[in-house]
Short mmCIF file of C-alpha atoms and ligand atoms in Angstrom, two decimals:
data_model
loop_
_atom_site.label_atom_id
_atom_site.label_comp_id
_atom_site.label_asym_id
_atom_site.label_seq_id
_atom_site.Cartn_x
_atom_site.Cartn_y
_atom_site.Cartn_z
CA UNK A 1 104.67 -105.75 30.27
CA UNK A 2 102.49 -103.47 28.88
CA UNK A 3 98.62 -103.62 29.38
CA UNK A 4 96.57 -102.46 26.45
CA UNK A 5 92.74 -101.50 26.59
CA UNK A 6 91.21 -102.80 23.51
CA UNK A 7 87.72 -101.37 22.35
CA UNK A 8 86.72 -102.56 19.11
CA UNK A 9 83.43 -100.70 18.87
CA UNK A 10 81.04 -100.82 16.24
CA UNK A 11 80.78 -101.62 12.53
CA UNK A 12 83.92 -102.68 11.14
CA UNK A 13 85.90 -102.15 14.45
CA UNK A 14 85.63 -105.44 15.43
CA UNK A 15 87.01 -107.26 12.09
CA UNK A 16 89.91 -104.54 11.63
CA UNK A 17 90.99 -104.73 15.39
CA UNK A 18 91.13 -108.57 15.05
CA UNK A 19 93.69 -108.50 12.02
CA UNK A 20 95.53 -105.78 13.71
CA UNK A 21 95.95 -107.85 17.13
CA UNK A 22 96.99 -110.85 15.00
CA UNK A 23 100.00 -108.53 13.49
CA UNK A 24 100.89 -107.24 17.10
CA UNK A 25 100.99 -111.06 18.25
CA UNK A 26 103.42 -111.72 15.41
CA UNK A 27 105.57 -108.59 16.08
CA UNK A 28 105.59 -109.46 20.00
CA UNK A 29 107.03 -113.05 19.10
CA UNK A 30 109.79 -111.53 17.02
CA UNK A 31 110.81 -108.27 19.20
CA UNK A 32 109.76 -109.42 22.56
CA UNK A 33 107.40 -106.66 23.07
CA UNK A 34 105.50 -108.08 25.97
CA UNK A 35 101.69 -107.09 26.49
CA UNK A 36 98.41 -108.14 27.54
CA UNK A 37 94.93 -106.91 26.35
CA UNK A 38 91.91 -106.28 28.05
CA UNK A 39 88.74 -105.92 25.88
CA UNK A 40 85.91 -103.61 26.47
CA UNK A 41 82.24 -103.79 25.04
CA UNK A 42 81.70 -100.07 24.77
CA UNK A 43 79.86 -99.30 21.37
CA UNK A 44 76.08 -99.56 20.08
CA UNK A 45 75.40 -103.08 20.95
CA UNK A 46 76.43 -102.53 24.57
CA UNK A 47 74.49 -99.42 24.61
CA UNK A 48 71.41 -100.78 23.24
CA UNK A 49 71.62 -103.70 25.77
CA UNK A 50 72.27 -101.64 28.74
CA UNK A 51 71.84 -98.01 28.16
CA UNK A 52 75.54 -97.44 29.23
CA UNK A 53 77.69 -95.71 26.83
CA UNK A 54 80.91 -95.15 28.66
CA UNK A 55 80.92 -95.08 32.21
CA UNK A 56 83.26 -93.12 34.41
CA UNK A 57 84.79 -96.40 35.80
CA UNK A 58 85.86 -97.44 32.47
CA UNK A 59 87.76 -94.04 32.05
CA UNK A 60 89.43 -94.64 35.49
CA UNK A 61 90.50 -98.13 34.51
CA UNK A 62 92.14 -96.83 31.16
CA UNK A 63 94.33 -95.04 33.27
CA UNK A 64 95.89 -98.14 34.40
CA UNK A 65 96.37 -99.35 30.98
CA UNK A 66 99.55 -98.37 28.83
CA UNK A 67 97.82 -97.80 25.86
CA UNK A 68 94.28 -98.01 24.17
CA UNK A 69 93.58 -99.62 20.76
CA UNK A 70 90.03 -98.42 19.29
CA UNK A 71 88.32 -99.65 16.31
CA UNK A 72 85.54 -97.55 15.40
CA UNK A 73 82.72 -95.90 17.01
CA UNK A 74 79.19 -95.20 15.40
CA UNK A 75 75.99 -96.95 14.33
CA UNK A 76 72.87 -95.92 12.54
CA UNK A 77 70.57 -97.10 15.33
CA UNK A 78 71.80 -94.68 17.71
CA UNK A 79 71.25 -91.23 17.26
CA UNK A 80 74.24 -89.24 15.17
CA UNK A 81 77.24 -88.54 17.20
CA UNK A 82 75.89 -89.78 20.52
CA UNK A 83 78.27 -92.77 21.09
CA UNK A 84 81.33 -90.86 19.21
CA UNK A 85 80.81 -88.16 21.62
CA UNK A 86 80.73 -90.37 24.68
CA UNK A 87 83.28 -92.74 23.57
CA UNK A 88 85.68 -91.09 21.48
CA UNK A 89 85.46 -87.58 22.71
CA UNK A 90 85.11 -89.07 26.15
CA UNK A 91 88.47 -90.61 26.14
CA UNK A 92 90.06 -87.56 24.14
CA UNK A 93 89.02 -85.48 26.71
CA UNK A 94 88.65 -87.55 29.96
CA UNK A 95 92.24 -88.61 29.52
CA UNK A 96 93.12 -85.04 28.37
CA UNK A 97 95.05 -86.60 24.95
CA UNK A 98 95.73 -83.10 23.47
CA UNK A 99 97.54 -84.17 20.70
CA UNK A 100 95.98 -86.03 17.91
CA UNK A 101 99.14 -87.05 15.63
CA UNK A 102 98.15 -88.08 12.21
CA UNK A 103 100.76 -89.17 9.67
CA UNK A 104 100.23 -88.71 6.10
CA UNK A 105 102.64 -90.75 4.39
CA UNK A 106 102.61 -92.36 0.70
CA UNK A 107 103.79 -95.92 0.69
CA UNK A 108 103.65 -96.43 -3.12
CA UNK A 109 102.99 -94.25 -5.94
CA UNK A 110 100.28 -95.81 -7.61
CA UNK A 111 98.02 -95.20 -4.49
CA UNK A 112 98.26 -91.45 -4.90
CA UNK A 113 95.42 -89.88 -6.67
CA UNK A 114 97.60 -86.90 -7.77
CA UNK A 115 99.68 -87.45 -10.94
CA UNK A 116 103.32 -88.11 -10.46
CA UNK A 117 103.83 -87.76 -6.71
CA UNK A 118 106.63 -90.02 -5.52
CA UNK A 119 106.62 -91.69 -2.07
CA UNK A 120 109.34 -89.56 -0.65
CA UNK A 121 107.20 -86.16 -1.66
CA UNK A 122 104.69 -87.03 0.64
CA UNK A 123 105.67 -87.37 4.32
CA UNK A 124 104.33 -85.26 6.89
CA UNK A 125 102.59 -85.10 10.17
CA UNK A 126 99.32 -83.14 10.96
CA UNK A 127 99.29 -82.28 14.71
CA UNK A 128 95.62 -81.60 15.34
CA UNK A 129 94.68 -80.22 18.63
CA UNK A 130 92.44 -82.68 20.49
CA UNK A 131 90.86 -81.06 23.46
CA UNK A 132 89.60 -77.89 22.69
CA UNK A 133 88.18 -75.68 19.52
CA UNK A 134 84.76 -76.65 18.19
CA UNK A 135 84.38 -79.83 20.10
CA UNK A 136 84.23 -78.72 23.64
CA UNK A 137 80.36 -78.89 23.53
CA UNK A 138 79.75 -75.26 24.48
CA UNK A 139 76.41 -73.87 22.84
CA UNK A 140 73.12 -75.48 21.44
CA UNK A 141 69.66 -74.66 20.15
CA UNK A 142 67.30 -72.37 20.88
CA UNK A 143 63.75 -72.50 19.82
CA UNK A 144 64.17 -75.61 18.15
CA UNK A 145 62.12 -76.46 15.05
CA UNK A 146 60.51 -73.12 14.65
CA UNK A 147 61.21 -70.40 12.05
CA UNK A 148 63.26 -68.31 14.98
CA UNK A 149 65.54 -71.14 15.65
CA UNK A 150 69.09 -70.13 16.85
CA UNK A 151 71.99 -72.58 16.87
CA UNK A 152 75.07 -71.36 19.05
CA UNK A 153 78.64 -73.28 18.88
CA UNK A 154 81.43 -71.75 20.41
CA UNK A 155 85.27 -72.20 19.69
CA UNK A 156 87.27 -72.45 22.52
CA UNK A 157 91.14 -72.12 22.55
CA UNK A 158 93.12 -71.46 25.51
CA UNK A 159 96.63 -70.23 25.78
CA UNK A 160 97.71 -73.43 27.81
CA UNK A 161 95.99 -75.69 25.32
CA UNK A 162 97.57 -73.80 22.25
CA UNK A 163 100.70 -73.75 23.62
CA UNK A 164 101.09 -77.04 24.33
CA UNK A 165 100.07 -78.44 21.20
CA UNK A 166 102.16 -76.10 19.26
CA UNK A 167 105.36 -76.98 21.12
CA UNK A 168 104.65 -80.65 20.46
CA UNK A 169 104.71 -79.74 16.90
CA UNK A 170 107.92 -78.00 16.88
CA UNK A 171 109.69 -80.63 18.92
CA UNK A 172 108.31 -83.16 16.45
CA UNK A 173 109.96 -81.30 13.63
CA UNK A 174 113.04 -80.96 15.61
CA UNK A 175 113.20 -84.82 15.58
CA UNK A 176 112.50 -85.49 12.20
CA UNK A 177 115.22 -85.31 9.57
CA UNK A 178 113.00 -83.44 7.13
CA UNK A 179 112.79 -79.94 6.34
CA UNK A 180 112.47 -78.84 9.69
CA UNK A 181 109.49 -76.82 9.18
CA UNK A 182 106.16 -76.45 10.92
CA UNK A 183 103.11 -75.16 9.24
CA UNK A 184 100.53 -73.30 11.24
CA UNK A 185 97.18 -73.73 9.69
CA UNK A 186 94.34 -71.36 11.05
CA UNK A 187 92.02 -68.98 9.90
CA UNK A 188 93.12 -65.94 11.90
CA UNK A 189 92.06 -63.74 8.99
CA UNK A 190 88.19 -64.32 9.22
CA UNK A 191 88.21 -65.78 12.75
CA UNK A 192 90.17 -62.92 14.60
CA UNK A 193 90.34 -64.64 17.72
CA UNK A 194 92.63 -67.28 16.19
CA UNK A 195 95.27 -64.53 16.42
CA UNK A 196 95.89 -66.48 19.79
CA UNK A 197 97.32 -69.35 17.70
CA UNK A 198 99.28 -66.84 15.58
CA UNK A 199 100.94 -65.16 18.58
CA UNK A 200 101.59 -68.42 20.66
CA UNK A 201 103.11 -70.08 17.37
CA UNK A 202 105.68 -66.89 16.94
CA UNK A 203 106.44 -67.08 20.50
CA UNK A 204 107.06 -70.85 21.30
CA UNK A 205 108.98 -70.72 17.80
CA UNK A 206 111.62 -68.61 19.54
CA UNK A 207 112.38 -71.60 21.69
CA UNK A 208 113.31 -73.29 18.29
CA UNK A 209 115.30 -71.18 16.06
CA UNK A 210 116.59 -74.08 13.86
CA UNK A 211 112.78 -74.42 12.81
CA UNK A 212 111.34 -72.66 10.09
CA UNK A 213 107.82 -71.09 11.07
CA UNK A 214 105.52 -71.35 7.97
CA UNK A 215 101.71 -70.18 7.87
CA UNK A 216 98.75 -70.97 5.69
CA UNK A 217 95.25 -70.16 6.07
CA UNK A 218 93.16 -73.52 6.19
CA UNK A 219 91.51 -72.86 2.87
CA UNK A 220 95.03 -72.50 1.19
CA UNK A 221 96.19 -75.31 3.13
CA UNK A 222 93.97 -77.58 1.36
CA UNK A 223 95.02 -76.11 -2.04
CA UNK A 224 98.80 -76.46 -1.11
CA UNK A 225 98.20 -80.01 0.28
CA UNK A 226 97.19 -80.99 -3.35
CA UNK A 227 99.60 -78.59 -5.33
CA UNK A 228 102.65 -79.30 -3.61
CA UNK A 229 102.23 -81.88 -0.73
CA UNK A 230 106.14 -82.16 -0.59
CA UNK A 231 106.42 -78.75 1.05
CA UNK A 232 104.88 -80.13 4.37
CA UNK A 233 106.99 -81.48 7.07
CA UNK A 234 104.64 -81.04 10.14
CA UNK A 235 101.33 -79.14 10.30
CA UNK A 236 99.75 -77.80 13.44
CA UNK A 237 96.22 -76.89 13.71
CA UNK A 238 93.03 -76.66 15.58
CA UNK A 239 90.90 -79.54 16.37
CA UNK A 240 88.16 -78.79 13.64
CA UNK A 241 90.53 -77.64 10.78
CA UNK A 242 92.64 -80.91 11.83
CA UNK A 243 89.83 -83.24 11.50
CA UNK A 244 88.96 -81.82 7.94
CA UNK A 245 92.53 -81.62 6.59
CA UNK A 246 93.26 -85.09 7.60
CA UNK A 247 90.57 -86.71 5.73
CA UNK A 248 92.04 -84.85 2.37
CA UNK A 249 95.35 -85.87 3.70
CA UNK A 250 94.12 -89.69 3.96
CA UNK A 251 92.88 -89.46 0.14
CA UNK A 252 96.52 -88.41 -0.77
CA UNK A 253 97.86 -91.74 0.88
CA UNK A 254 95.33 -93.86 -1.01
CA UNK A 255 92.31 -93.58 1.06
CA UNK A 256 90.68 -94.03 4.58
CA UNK A 257 92.10 -97.42 4.44
CA UNK A 258 95.59 -96.48 5.67
CA UNK A 259 95.16 -93.18 7.69
CA UNK A 260 95.90 -93.87 11.60
CA UNK A 261 96.15 -91.68 14.47
CA UNK A 262 97.58 -91.38 17.77
CA UNK A 263 95.71 -89.39 20.56
CA UNK A 264 98.54 -88.46 22.78
CA UNK A 265 99.22 -86.94 25.98
CA UNK A 266 102.85 -87.78 25.86
CA UNK A 267 104.10 -89.74 29.16
CA UNK A 268 100.75 -90.92 30.03
CA UNK A 269 98.04 -93.61 28.67
CA UNK A 270 97.38 -92.66 25.00
CA UNK A 271 94.66 -93.90 22.46
CA UNK A 272 95.44 -95.14 18.65
CA UNK A 273 92.84 -95.55 16.16
CA UNK A 274 92.24 -95.64 12.63
CA UNK A 275 90.82 -92.41 11.46
CA UNK A 276 87.79 -94.00 9.45
CA UNK A 277 84.54 -94.61 10.81
CA UNK A 278 82.55 -97.81 11.60
CA UNK A 279 81.35 -97.98 7.95
CA UNK A 280 77.97 -99.92 8.91
CA UNK A 281 77.51 -101.10 5.65
CA UNK A 282 80.51 -103.31 5.30
CA UNK A 283 79.95 -104.60 8.98
CA UNK A 284 80.73 -108.38 9.00
CA UNK A 285 81.08 -108.71 5.49
CA UNK A 286 85.15 -109.36 5.74
CA UNK A 287 85.50 -106.55 3.28
CA UNK A 288 86.73 -103.67 5.32
CA UNK A 289 90.62 -102.70 4.97
CA UNK A 290 92.65 -103.38 8.09
CA UNK A 291 95.59 -101.53 7.35
CA UNK A 292 94.44 -98.26 8.92
CA UNK A 293 93.99 -100.16 12.15
CA UNK A 294 97.39 -102.11 11.77
CA UNK A 295 99.11 -98.63 11.13
CA UNK A 296 97.34 -97.41 14.58
CA UNK A 297 99.34 -100.57 16.13
CA UNK A 298 102.26 -99.34 14.55
CA UNK A 299 102.08 -96.14 16.36
CA UNK A 300 101.06 -97.79 19.32
CA UNK A 301 104.47 -99.85 19.46
CA UNK A 302 106.43 -96.62 18.53
CA UNK A 303 104.77 -94.85 21.59
CA UNK A 304 105.55 -97.73 23.79
CA UNK A 305 109.13 -97.81 23.09
CA UNK A 306 109.25 -100.85 20.58
CA UNK A 307 110.81 -98.89 17.75
CA UNK A 308 111.96 -102.29 16.10
CA UNK A 309 108.53 -103.40 16.26
CA UNK A 310 107.07 -100.15 14.76
CA UNK A 311 109.80 -100.41 11.87
CA UNK A 312 108.48 -104.20 11.10
CA UNK A 313 104.86 -103.20 10.93
CA UNK A 314 105.40 -100.00 8.98
CA UNK A 315 107.91 -101.96 6.56
CA UNK A 316 105.34 -104.87 6.07
CA UNK A 317 102.53 -102.39 5.31
CA UNK A 318 104.85 -100.62 2.77
CA UNK A 319 106.07 -103.98 1.08
CA UNK A 320 102.57 -105.36 0.93
CA UNK A 321 101.49 -102.12 -0.77
CA UNK A 322 104.30 -101.44 -3.17
CA UNK A 323 104.01 -105.45 -4.33
CA UNK A 324 100.34 -104.88 -4.73
CA UNK A 325 99.69 -107.92 -2.42
CA UNK A 326 97.19 -105.49 -1.00
CA UNK A 327 95.88 -104.31 -3.98
CA UNK A 328 94.14 -101.08 -2.96
CA UNK A 329 93.19 -99.45 0.56
CA UNK A 330 89.50 -99.15 -0.32
CA UNK A 331 86.69 -101.69 0.74
CA UNK A 332 86.20 -105.12 -0.97
CA UNK A 333 89.55 -105.26 -2.91
CA UNK A 334 90.81 -107.92 -0.86
CA UNK A 335 89.19 -110.05 2.12
CA UNK A 336 89.74 -108.41 5.55
CA UNK A 337 91.44 -111.70 7.00
CA UNK A 338 93.49 -112.07 3.89
CA UNK A 339 94.90 -108.64 4.15
CA UNK A 340 95.76 -109.96 7.85
CA UNK A 341 97.53 -112.82 6.48
CA UNK A 342 99.33 -110.93 3.98
CA UNK A 343 100.37 -108.44 6.91
CA UNK A 344 101.36 -111.26 9.37
CA UNK A 345 103.61 -112.95 6.36
CA UNK A 346 105.08 -109.56 5.48
CA UNK A 347 106.12 -109.04 9.26
CA UNK A 348 107.88 -112.38 9.59
CA UNK A 349 109.54 -111.75 6.00
CA UNK A 350 110.85 -108.30 7.28
CA UNK A 351 112.25 -110.09 10.32
CA UNK A 352 114.07 -112.46 7.95
C1 IPM B 1 87.97 -88.21 13.62
C2 IPM B 1 86.52 -88.32 13.46
C3 IPM B 1 86.03 -87.81 15.11
C4 IPM B 1 86.36 -86.52 14.80
C5 IPM B 1 84.37 -87.99 15.08
C6 IPM B 1 84.14 -89.47 14.94
C7 IPM B 1 83.84 -87.78 16.31
O1 IPM B 1 86.20 -88.03 12.46
O2 IPM B 1 88.64 -88.89 14.61
O3 IPM B 1 88.68 -87.75 12.86
O4 IPM B 1 85.60 -85.66 14.34
O5 IPM B 1 87.24 -86.00 15.70
MN1 MN B 2 87.68 -87.11 11.10
#
């Protein structure tokens, strides 16, 4: 029996999580994946009512679950980034979820904004370092609000942190039957301390002689992602660069409405979430696209060892998109609950 902590969070989080749990229930009836969920209230409503963001006790409880499913965090009534740092970063750092795994995969040609790109030409993973870099919170403001104001933000990379995420990327490329190529994305020409990434990449790569070592500076990587996306197999990069290039990657797949991520510490409790935010303007309107959150469930099933269930969900999404039963990944094109119905039906159809 798997136990899953569910954090619907803010904005559209609740609606997309609701549809995702319906899909999970359908899958479980087919594959026998056994689970129970425990729902947590953290997010803006809870914070405004109680003053509590994400207590230590919740973090401790998370460790007793097998996985965490997160909807979205963020609300205009609360200071920018406050809840995101407390909850999303709180879990990522608190549980040492050092891999942020983000698939970039095209399921139907019409979804891609690039001309003539076929689904088989866009299928790669970004492995984003998830516990270091610009996100560690070192720095601050001095003489705030004066003409002499100073803002400092340190990016921190450790040898251990760099090495473990790079090793994960090589292992992923090894498991995949694709180009067997890992592309390191950094900015070591302008940010010289990033040379730690360059050297670690090369050294760890010696353990994987069958994997090609490839490299692109982050600015050029953005260009290549648009120009020749088929080149990429596995990309490994730092926290901030990974954040940025995966929004670009999401657009190549058809929109933020499909992009999902796994925040992983292999072998331990891990967190799965859509990469989109809480989209407050769509809250409660039944217009948000639930596909990204359903895709997060797909990644969760895969992580928890239900490969059949994961394949069912992925095939269901692919079919719903190819047939245009879900016509678009943007908000407002199909009601959220109707998209959920389609995916539930497709899962059942896939199972025969
Ligand atoms: C993401 C998000 C978060 C990040 C925000 C909400 C803190 O953009 O998961 O990509 O920057 O990591
Ligand atoms: Mn982001």
